[in-house]
Coordinates of C-alpha atoms in Angstrom, one line a residue:
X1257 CA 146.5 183.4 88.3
X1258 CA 145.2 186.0 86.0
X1259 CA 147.1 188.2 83.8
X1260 CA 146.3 191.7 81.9
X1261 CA 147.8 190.4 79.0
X1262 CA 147.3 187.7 76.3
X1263 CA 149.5 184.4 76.6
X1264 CA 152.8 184.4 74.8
X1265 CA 154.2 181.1 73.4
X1266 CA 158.1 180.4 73.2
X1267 CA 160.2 180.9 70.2
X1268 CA 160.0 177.9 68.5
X1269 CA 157.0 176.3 69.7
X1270 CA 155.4 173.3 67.4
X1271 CA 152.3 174.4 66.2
X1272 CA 150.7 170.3 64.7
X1273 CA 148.0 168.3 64.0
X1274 CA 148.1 164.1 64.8
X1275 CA 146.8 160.9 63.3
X1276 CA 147.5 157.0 64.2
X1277 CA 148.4 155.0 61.3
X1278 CA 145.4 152.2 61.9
X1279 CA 143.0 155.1 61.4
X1280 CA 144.6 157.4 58.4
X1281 CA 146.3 155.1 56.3
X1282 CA 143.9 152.7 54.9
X1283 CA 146.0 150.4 52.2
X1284 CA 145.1 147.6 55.2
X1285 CA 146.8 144.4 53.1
X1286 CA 148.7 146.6 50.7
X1287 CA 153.0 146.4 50.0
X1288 CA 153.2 143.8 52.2
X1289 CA 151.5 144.8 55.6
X1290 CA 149.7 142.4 57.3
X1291 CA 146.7 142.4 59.3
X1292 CA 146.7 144.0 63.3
X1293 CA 144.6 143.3 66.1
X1294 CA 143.1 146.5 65.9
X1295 CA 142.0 146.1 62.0
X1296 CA 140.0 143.4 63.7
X1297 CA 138.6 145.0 66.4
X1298 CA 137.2 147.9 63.8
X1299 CA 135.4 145.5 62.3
X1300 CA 133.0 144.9 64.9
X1301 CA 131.8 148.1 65.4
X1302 CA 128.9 148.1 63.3
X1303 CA 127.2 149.5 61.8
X1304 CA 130.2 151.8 60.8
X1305 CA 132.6 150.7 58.7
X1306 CA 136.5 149.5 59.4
X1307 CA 139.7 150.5 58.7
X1308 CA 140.3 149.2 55.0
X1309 CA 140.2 152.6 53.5
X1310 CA 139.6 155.6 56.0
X1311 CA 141.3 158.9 54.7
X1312 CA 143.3 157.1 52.2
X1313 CA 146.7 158.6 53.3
X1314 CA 148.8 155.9 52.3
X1315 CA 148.7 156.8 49.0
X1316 CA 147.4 160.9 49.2
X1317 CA 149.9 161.5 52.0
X1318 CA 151.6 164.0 49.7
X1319 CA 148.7 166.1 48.8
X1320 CA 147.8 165.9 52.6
X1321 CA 151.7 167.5 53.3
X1322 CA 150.3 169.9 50.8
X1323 CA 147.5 170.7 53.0
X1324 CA 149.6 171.1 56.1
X1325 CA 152.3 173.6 54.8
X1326 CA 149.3 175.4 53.5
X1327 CA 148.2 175.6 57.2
X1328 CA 151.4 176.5 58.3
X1329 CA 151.8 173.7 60.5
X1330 CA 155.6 172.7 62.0
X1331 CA 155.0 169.9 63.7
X1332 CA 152.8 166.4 62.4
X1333 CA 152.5 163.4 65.1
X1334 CA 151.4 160.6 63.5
X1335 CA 152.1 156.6 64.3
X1336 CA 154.2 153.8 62.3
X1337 CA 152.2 150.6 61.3
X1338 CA 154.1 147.8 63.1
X1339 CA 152.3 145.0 60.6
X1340 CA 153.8 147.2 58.0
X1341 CA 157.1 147.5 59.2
X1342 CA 157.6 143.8 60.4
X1343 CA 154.9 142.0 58.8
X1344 CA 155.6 137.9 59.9
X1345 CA 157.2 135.9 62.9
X1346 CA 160.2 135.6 60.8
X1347 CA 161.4 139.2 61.6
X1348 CA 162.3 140.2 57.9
X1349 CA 161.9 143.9 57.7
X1350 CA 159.8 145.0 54.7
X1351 CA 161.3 147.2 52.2
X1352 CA 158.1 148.6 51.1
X1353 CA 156.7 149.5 54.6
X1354 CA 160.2 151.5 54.7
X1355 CA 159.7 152.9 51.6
X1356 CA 156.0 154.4 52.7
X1357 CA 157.1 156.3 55.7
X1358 CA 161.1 157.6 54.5
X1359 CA 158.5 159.1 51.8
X1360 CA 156.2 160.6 54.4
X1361 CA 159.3 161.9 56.5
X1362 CA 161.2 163.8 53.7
X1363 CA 157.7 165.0 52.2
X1364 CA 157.3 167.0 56.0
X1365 CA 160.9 167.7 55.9
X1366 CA 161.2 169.2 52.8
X1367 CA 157.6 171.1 54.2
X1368 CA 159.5 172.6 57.4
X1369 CA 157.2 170.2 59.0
X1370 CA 158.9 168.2 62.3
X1371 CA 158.1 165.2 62.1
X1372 CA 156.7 163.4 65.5
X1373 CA 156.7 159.9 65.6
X1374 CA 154.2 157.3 67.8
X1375 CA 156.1 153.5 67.8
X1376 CA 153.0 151.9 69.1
X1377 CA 149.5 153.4 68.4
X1378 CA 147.1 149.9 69.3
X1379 CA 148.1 148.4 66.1
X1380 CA 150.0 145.2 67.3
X1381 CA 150.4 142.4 64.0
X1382 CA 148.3 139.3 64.6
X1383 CA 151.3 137.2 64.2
X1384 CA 152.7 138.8 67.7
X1385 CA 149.4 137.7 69.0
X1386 CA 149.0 134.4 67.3
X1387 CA 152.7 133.0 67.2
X1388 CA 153.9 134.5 70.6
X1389 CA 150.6 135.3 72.7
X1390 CA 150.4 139.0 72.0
X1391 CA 150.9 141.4 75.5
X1392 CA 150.1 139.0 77.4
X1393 CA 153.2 137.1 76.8
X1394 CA 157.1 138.4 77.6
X1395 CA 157.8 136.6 74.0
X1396 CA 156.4 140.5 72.8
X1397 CA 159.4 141.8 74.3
X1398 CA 162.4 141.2 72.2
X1399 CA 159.4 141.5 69.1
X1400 CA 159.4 145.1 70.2
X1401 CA 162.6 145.6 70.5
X1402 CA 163.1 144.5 67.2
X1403 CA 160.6 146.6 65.9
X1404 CA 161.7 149.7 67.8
X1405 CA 165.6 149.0 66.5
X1406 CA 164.5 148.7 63.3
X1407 CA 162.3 152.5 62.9
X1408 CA 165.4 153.9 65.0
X1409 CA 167.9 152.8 62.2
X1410 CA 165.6 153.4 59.1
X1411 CA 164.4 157.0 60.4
X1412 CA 166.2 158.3 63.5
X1413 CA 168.4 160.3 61.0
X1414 CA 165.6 162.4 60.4
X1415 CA 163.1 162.1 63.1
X1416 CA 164.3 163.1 66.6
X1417 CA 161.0 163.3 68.3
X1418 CA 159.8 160.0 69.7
X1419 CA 156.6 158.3 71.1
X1420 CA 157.1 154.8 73.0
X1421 CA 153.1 153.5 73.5
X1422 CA 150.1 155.6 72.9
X1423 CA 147.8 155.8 75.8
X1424 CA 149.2 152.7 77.7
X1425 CA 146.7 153.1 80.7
X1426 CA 143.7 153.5 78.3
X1427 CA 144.4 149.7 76.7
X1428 CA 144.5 148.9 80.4
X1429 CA 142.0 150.8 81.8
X1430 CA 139.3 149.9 78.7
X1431 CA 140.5 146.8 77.3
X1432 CA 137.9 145.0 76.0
X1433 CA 136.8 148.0 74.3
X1434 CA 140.6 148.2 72.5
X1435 CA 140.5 144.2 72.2
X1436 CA 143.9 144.6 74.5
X1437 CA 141.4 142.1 76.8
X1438 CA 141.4 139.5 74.0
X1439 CA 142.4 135.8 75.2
X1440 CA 142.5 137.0 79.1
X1441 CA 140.5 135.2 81.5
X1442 CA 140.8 137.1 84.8
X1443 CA 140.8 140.6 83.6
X1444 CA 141.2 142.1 87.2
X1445 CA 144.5 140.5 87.9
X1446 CA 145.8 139.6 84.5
X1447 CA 145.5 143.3 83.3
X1448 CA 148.8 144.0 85.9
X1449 CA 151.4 141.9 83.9
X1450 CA 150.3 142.8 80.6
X1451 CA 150.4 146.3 82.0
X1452 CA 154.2 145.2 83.5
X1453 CA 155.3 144.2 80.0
X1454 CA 154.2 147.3 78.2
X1455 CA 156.0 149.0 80.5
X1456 CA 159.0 146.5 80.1
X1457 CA 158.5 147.7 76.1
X1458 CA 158.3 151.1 76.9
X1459 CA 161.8 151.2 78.6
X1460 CA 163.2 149.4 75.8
X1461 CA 162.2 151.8 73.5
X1462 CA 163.6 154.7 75.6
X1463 CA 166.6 152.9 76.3
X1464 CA 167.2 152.1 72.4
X1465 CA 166.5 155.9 71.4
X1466 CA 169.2 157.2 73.4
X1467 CA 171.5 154.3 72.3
X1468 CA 170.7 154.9 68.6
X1469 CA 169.1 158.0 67.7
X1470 CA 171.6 160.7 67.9
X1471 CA 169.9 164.1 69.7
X1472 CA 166.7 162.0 69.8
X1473 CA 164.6 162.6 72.6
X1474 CA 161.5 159.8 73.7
X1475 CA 158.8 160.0 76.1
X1476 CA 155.6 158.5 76.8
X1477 CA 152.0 159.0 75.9
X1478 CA 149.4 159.0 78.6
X1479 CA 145.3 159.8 78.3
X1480 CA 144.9 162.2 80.6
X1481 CA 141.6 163.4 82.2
X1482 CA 141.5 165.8 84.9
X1483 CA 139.2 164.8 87.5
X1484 CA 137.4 167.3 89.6
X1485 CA 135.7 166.3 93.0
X1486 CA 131.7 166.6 92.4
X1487 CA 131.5 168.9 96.0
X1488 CA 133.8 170.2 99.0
X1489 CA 132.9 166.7 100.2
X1490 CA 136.1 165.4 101.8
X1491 CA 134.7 162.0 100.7
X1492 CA 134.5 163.4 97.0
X1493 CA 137.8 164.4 97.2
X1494 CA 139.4 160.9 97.9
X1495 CA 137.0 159.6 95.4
X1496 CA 138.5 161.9 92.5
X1497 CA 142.0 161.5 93.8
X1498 CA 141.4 157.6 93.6
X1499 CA 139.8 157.9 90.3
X1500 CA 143.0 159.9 89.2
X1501 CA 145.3 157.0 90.6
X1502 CA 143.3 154.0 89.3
X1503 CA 143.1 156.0 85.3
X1504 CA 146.3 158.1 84.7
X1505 CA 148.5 158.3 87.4
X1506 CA 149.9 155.1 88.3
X1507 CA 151.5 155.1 84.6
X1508 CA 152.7 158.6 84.8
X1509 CA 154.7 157.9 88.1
X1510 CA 155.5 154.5 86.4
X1511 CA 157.1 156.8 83.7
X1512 CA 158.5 159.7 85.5
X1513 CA 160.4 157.1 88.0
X1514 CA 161.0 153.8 87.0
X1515 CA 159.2 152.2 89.6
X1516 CA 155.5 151.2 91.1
X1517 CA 154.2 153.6 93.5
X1518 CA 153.8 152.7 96.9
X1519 CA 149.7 153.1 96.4
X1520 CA 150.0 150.3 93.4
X1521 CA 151.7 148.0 95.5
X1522 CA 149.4 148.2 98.2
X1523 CA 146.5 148.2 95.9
X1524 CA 148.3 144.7 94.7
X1525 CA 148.9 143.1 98.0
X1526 CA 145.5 144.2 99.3
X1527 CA 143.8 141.9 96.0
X1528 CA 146.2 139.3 96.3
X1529 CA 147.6 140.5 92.6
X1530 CA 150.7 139.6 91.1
X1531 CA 152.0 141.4 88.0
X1532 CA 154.9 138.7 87.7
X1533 CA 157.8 141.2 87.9
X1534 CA 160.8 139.1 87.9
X1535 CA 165.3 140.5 88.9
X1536 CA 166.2 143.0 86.4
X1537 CA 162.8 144.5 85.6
X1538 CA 162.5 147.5 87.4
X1539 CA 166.4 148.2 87.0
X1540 CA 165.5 147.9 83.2
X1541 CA 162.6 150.4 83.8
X1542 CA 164.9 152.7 86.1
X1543 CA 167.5 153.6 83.5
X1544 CA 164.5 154.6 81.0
X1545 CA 164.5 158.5 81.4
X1546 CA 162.2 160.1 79.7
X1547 CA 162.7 163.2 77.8
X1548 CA 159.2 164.4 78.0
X1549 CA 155.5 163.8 78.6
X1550 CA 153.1 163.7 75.7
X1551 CA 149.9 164.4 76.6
X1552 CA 146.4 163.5 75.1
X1553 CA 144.4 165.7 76.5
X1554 CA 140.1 165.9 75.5
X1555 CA 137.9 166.5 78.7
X1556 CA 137.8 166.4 82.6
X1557 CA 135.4 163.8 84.6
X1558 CA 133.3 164.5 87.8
X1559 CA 134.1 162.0 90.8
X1560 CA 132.1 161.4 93.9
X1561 CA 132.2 159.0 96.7
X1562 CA 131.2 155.3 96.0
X1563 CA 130.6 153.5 99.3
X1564 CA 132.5 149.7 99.5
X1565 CA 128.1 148.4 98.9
X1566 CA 127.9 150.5 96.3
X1567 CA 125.9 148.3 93.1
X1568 CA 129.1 148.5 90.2
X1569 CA 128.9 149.6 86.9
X1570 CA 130.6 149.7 83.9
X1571 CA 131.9 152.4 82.1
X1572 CA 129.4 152.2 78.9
X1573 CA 130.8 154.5 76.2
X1574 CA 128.2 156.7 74.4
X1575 CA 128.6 154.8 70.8
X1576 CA 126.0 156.4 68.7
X1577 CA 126.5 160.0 68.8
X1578 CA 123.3 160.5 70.4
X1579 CA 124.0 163.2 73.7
X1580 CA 122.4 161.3 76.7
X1581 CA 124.0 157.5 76.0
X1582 CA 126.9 157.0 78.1
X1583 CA 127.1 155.6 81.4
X1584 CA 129.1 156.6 83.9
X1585 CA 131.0 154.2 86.4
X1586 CA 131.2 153.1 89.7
X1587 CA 134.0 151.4 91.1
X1588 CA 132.5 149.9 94.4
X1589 CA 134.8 151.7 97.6
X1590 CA 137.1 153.7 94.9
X1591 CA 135.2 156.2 93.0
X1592 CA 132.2 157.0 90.9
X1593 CA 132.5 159.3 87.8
X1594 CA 129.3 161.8 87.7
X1595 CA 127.7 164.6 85.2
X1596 CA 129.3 168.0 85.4
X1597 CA 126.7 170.9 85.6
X1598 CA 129.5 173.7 84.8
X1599 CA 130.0 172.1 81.7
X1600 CA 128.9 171.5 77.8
X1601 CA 129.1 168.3 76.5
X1602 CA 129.6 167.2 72.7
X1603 CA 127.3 164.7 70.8
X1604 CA 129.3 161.3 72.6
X1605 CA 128.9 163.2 76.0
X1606 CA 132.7 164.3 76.7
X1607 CA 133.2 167.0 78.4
X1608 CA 134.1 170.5 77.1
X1609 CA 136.0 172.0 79.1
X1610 CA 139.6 173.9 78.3
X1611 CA 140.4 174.6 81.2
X1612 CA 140.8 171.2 81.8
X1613 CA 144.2 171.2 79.7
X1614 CA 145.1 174.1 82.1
X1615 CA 144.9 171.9 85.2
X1616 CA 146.5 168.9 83.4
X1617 CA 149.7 170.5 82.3
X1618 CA 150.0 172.4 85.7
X1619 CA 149.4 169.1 87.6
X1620 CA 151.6 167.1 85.5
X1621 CA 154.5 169.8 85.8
X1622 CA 154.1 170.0 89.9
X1623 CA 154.4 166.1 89.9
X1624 CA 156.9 164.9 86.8
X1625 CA 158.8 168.8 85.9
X1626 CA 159.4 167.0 82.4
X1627 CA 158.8 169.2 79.4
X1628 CA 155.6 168.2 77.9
X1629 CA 154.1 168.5 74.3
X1630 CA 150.3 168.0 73.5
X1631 CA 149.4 165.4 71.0
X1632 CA 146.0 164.6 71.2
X1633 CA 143.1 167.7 72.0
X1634 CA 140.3 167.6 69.8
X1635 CA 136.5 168.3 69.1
X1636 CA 134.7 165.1 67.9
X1637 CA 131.6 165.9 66.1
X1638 CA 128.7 165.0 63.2
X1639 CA 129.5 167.0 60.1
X1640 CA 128.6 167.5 56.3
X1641 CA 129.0 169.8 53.6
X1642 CA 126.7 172.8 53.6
X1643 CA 125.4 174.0 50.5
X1644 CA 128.3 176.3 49.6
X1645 CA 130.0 173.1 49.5
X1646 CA 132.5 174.3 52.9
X1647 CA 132.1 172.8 56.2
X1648 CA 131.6 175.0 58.8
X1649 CA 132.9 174.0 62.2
X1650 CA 132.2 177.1 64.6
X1651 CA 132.2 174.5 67.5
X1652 CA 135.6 173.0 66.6
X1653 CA 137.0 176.2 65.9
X1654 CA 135.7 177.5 69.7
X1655 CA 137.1 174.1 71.0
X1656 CA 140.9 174.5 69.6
X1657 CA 141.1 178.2 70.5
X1658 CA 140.0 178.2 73.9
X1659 CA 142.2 175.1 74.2
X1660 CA 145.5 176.6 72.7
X1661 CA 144.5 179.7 74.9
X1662 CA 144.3 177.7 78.5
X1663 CA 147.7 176.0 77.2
X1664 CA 149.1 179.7 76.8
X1665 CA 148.1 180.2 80.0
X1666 CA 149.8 177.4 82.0
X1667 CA 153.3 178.3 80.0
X1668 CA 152.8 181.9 81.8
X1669 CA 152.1 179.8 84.8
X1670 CA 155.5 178.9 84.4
X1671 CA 155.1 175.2 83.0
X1672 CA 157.1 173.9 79.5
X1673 CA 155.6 173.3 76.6
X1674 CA 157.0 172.7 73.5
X1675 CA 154.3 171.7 71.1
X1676 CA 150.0 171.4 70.5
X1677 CA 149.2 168.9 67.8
X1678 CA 145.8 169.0 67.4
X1679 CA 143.6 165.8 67.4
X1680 CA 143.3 165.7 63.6
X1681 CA 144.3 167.3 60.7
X1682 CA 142.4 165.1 58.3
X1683 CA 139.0 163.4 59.0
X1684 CA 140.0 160.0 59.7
X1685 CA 138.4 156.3 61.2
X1686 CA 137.2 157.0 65.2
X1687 CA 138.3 154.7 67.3
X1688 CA 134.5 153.4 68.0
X1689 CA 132.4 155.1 65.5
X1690 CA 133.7 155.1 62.2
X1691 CA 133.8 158.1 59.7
X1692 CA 130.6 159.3 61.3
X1693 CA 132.6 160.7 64.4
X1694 CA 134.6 164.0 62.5
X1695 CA 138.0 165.7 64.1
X1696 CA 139.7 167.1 61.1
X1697 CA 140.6 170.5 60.6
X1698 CA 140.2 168.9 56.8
X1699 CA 137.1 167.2 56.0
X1700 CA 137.1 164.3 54.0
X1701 CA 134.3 164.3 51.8
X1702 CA 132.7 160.3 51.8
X1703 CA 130.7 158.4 54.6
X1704 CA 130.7 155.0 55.7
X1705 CA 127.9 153.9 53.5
X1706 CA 129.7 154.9 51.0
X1707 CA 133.0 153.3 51.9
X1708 CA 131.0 150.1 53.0
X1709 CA 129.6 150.1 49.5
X1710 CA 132.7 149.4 47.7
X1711 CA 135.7 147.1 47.6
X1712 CA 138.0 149.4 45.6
X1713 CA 139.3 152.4 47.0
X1714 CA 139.9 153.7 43.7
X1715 CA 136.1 154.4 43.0
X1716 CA 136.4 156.5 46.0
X1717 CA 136.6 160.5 45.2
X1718 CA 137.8 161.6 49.0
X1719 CA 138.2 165.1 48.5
X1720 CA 139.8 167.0 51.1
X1721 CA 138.1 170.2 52.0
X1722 CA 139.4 172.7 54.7
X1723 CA 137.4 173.5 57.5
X1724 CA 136.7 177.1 58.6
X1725 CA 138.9 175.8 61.7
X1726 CA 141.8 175.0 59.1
X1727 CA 141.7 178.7 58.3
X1728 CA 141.5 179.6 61.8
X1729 CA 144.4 177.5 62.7
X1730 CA 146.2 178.8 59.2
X1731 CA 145.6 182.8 60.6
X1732 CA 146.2 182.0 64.2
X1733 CA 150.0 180.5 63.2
X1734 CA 150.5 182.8 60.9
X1735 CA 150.0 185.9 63.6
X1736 CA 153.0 184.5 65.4
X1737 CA 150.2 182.7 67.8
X1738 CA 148.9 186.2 69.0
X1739 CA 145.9 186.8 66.5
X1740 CA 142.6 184.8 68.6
X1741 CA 140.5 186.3 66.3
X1742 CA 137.8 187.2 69.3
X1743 CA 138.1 188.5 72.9
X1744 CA 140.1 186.5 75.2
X1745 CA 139.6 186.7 78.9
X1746 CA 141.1 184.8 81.9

């Protein structure tokens, strides 16, 4: 559809940046947290360095506040630390974990800032996996619960936005990569209940946010990557629908209806798979409605046909920043996930392509028609100082706007949308690749070297320095979201 006129964004409409507490926050054995899985996991990524000090937030969340009303944002997602929150088997909630985040809150209150809140972002305590076997156990269930209870009581006065799991079919579909694999001996099968109990945990927290959170409205957080057929192919077709089942939409119709499509339980049956779901489950998962869809939202993949003698391969993620690294997949008889010639890719070979958010929101809204609000889209790249001592990000800045302007487009299309939170507003840990793998609209001036080099944060200067993209962003809201700042066509 095209139209003679620029988008035009609701009344109201969150204009954000994200983070995930695991890779802002830093202050790793500080006030009484304790260690997660995932503070492990970063510490095998060499040669970058882990999660002990990142961007520091914990203790320069204000000045990063600071930052945000400066930008003009109204909406911040970022995650709660559940090690921080409930740091040992015995259940006793600590104060000062409560203490950090009822500062953060009223700080983006008292802002204009709505706060948006993630329950799970990959940072599950050891203890959970250590005294009650982690997700691989049912034990996790009540733990969660607890948890979730707990942030409902302590914050739901103030924060009405929730997040159950962050990117549920990503820990599924990449698990050894998230250490969500960790202890599991048949992968293939095995993968199915832990999936069944997050999604047990999930409708736990959505039941308990209706029951507790007065006008508080949940939903889920799926990874989402369009996935385009590589030619008219009917084979490529099925392939790229298969790759979409097998990656993102088994969880969303999981979500959306409370139950295992019929494709996932034939998929089961045909590998002799059983995701032990016992009376009561999918009732439990039934009453969970969701008041939304969150969507993460970076890139589209390329799918063609993989013949059932196909040789399999991995997915190999590009880890070095070095464009050419990453190996694509091939899932013998399902799919098999191919380069895109219509498109540019970044330094870690991901697709850029807006349009890509476009097709996502439009497909999600023909499936789910549940409001949605973006909070992941971002523009990973290498970055330093120049020698005016800015950063200029001309790429990032391209990235956000031709994003926001594709989103613009599917709300004329007719699909809800409440909210983009950008993917980040402070330079902060990458999941794989350590400080050396920049989001921020803010840069954070120090390196891994740097932060490997010391065992005090203190010595650490971590200036924050806008990016010409925070500007951009800064103009952009400021306009009223009609001010691109070049010519827009569609």
């Amino acid at each position: 559809m095209h139209y003679d006129w620029n988008p035009r964004f609701p009344e109201g409409f969150l204009f954000g940046a994200s983070s995930a507490a695991w890779q802002v926050e830093g202050a790793t054995t500080e006030d009484g947290r304790t260690p997660a899985i995932i503070d492990l996991n970063s510490q095998k990524k060499a040669p970058f360095v882990d999660n002990k000090f990142t961007a520091d937030h914990y203790h320069r969340y204000a000045e990063d506040v600071a930052l945000m009303k400066e930008c003009g944002l109204t909406s911040y997602r970022f995650s709660i630390a559940w090690p921080r929150i409930i740091p040992a088997a015995d259940g006793a909630v600590n104060p000062d974990g409560i203490a950090f985040y009822n500062g953060l809150i009223d700080e983006l209150l008292a802002a204009g800032i709505t706060p948006i809140v993630t329950l799970y972002h990959y940072d599950m305590p050891v203890w959970v996996e250590e005294e009650l076997g982690g997700w691989r156990s049912r034990d996790v269930i009540p733990a969660f619960e607890h948890y979730a209870r707990t942030c409902f009581e302590a914050f739901g006065d103030r924060v009405k936005y929730w997040l159950s799991i962050n990117e549920q079919n990503m820990q599924i579909c990449y698990g050894d990569w998230l250490g969500v694999s960790k202890g599991v001996e048949d992968w293939f099968r095995d993968k199915w209940k832990i999936n069944h109990i997050m999604n047990l945990c999930h409708a736990v927290a959505v039941n308990l946010c209706h029951e507790l959170v007065a006008g508080g409205k949940i939903g889920p957080v799926p990874g989402y990557v369009p996935i385009y057929p590589e030619t008219c192919r009917p084979e490529d077709q099925i392939a790229a629908m298969n790759a979409e089942e097998f990656t993102e939409k088994i969880w969303c119709d999981t979500y959306a209806y409370g139950d295992y499509s019929p494709f996932l339980y034939n998929y089961w049956r045909n590998h002799d798979i059983d995701p032990d779901i016992r009376p009561g489950d999918i009732e439990t998962m039934k009453r969970a409605k969701s008041d939304f869809l969150a969507v993460n939202c970076y890139r589209s993949n390329t799918a063609r046909h993989a013949p059932a003698d196909a040789e399999a391969q991995d997915y190999l993620l590009n880890a070095s920043g070095n464009k050419g690294e990453l190996t694509f997949p091939v899932v013998p008889g399902q799919y098999a996930l191919t380069r895109n010639p219509y498109v540019e890719y970044t330094d870690w070979d991901w697709e850029i392509d807006p349009v890509a958010m476009r097709y996502a929101l439009r497909y999600l809204w023909d499936h789910y028609r549940l409001p949605m609000v973006i909070t992941e889209n971002g523009f990973g790249a290498h970055e330093s100082k120049s020698s005016d001592g800015k950063v200029h990000d001309p790429q990032r800045l391209n990235y956000i706007r031709d994003n926001l302007y594709q989103i613009g487009l599917a709300i004329e299309d007719g699909v809800e949308v409440f909210g983009y939170n950008a993917w980040t507003f402070t330079d902060l840990l990458s999941t794989g690749n350590g400080m050396a793998k920049r989001y921020g609209f803010v840069f954070i001036d120090t390196t891994d070297e740097e932060q490997k080099a010391t065992g005090d944060v203190s010595t650490l200067a971590l200036t924050r320095i806008p990016k010409d993209s925070f500007y951009w962003y800064q103009s952009f809201i400021a306009s009223g979201a009609t001010q691109w700042g070049k010519e827009m066509s569609n």
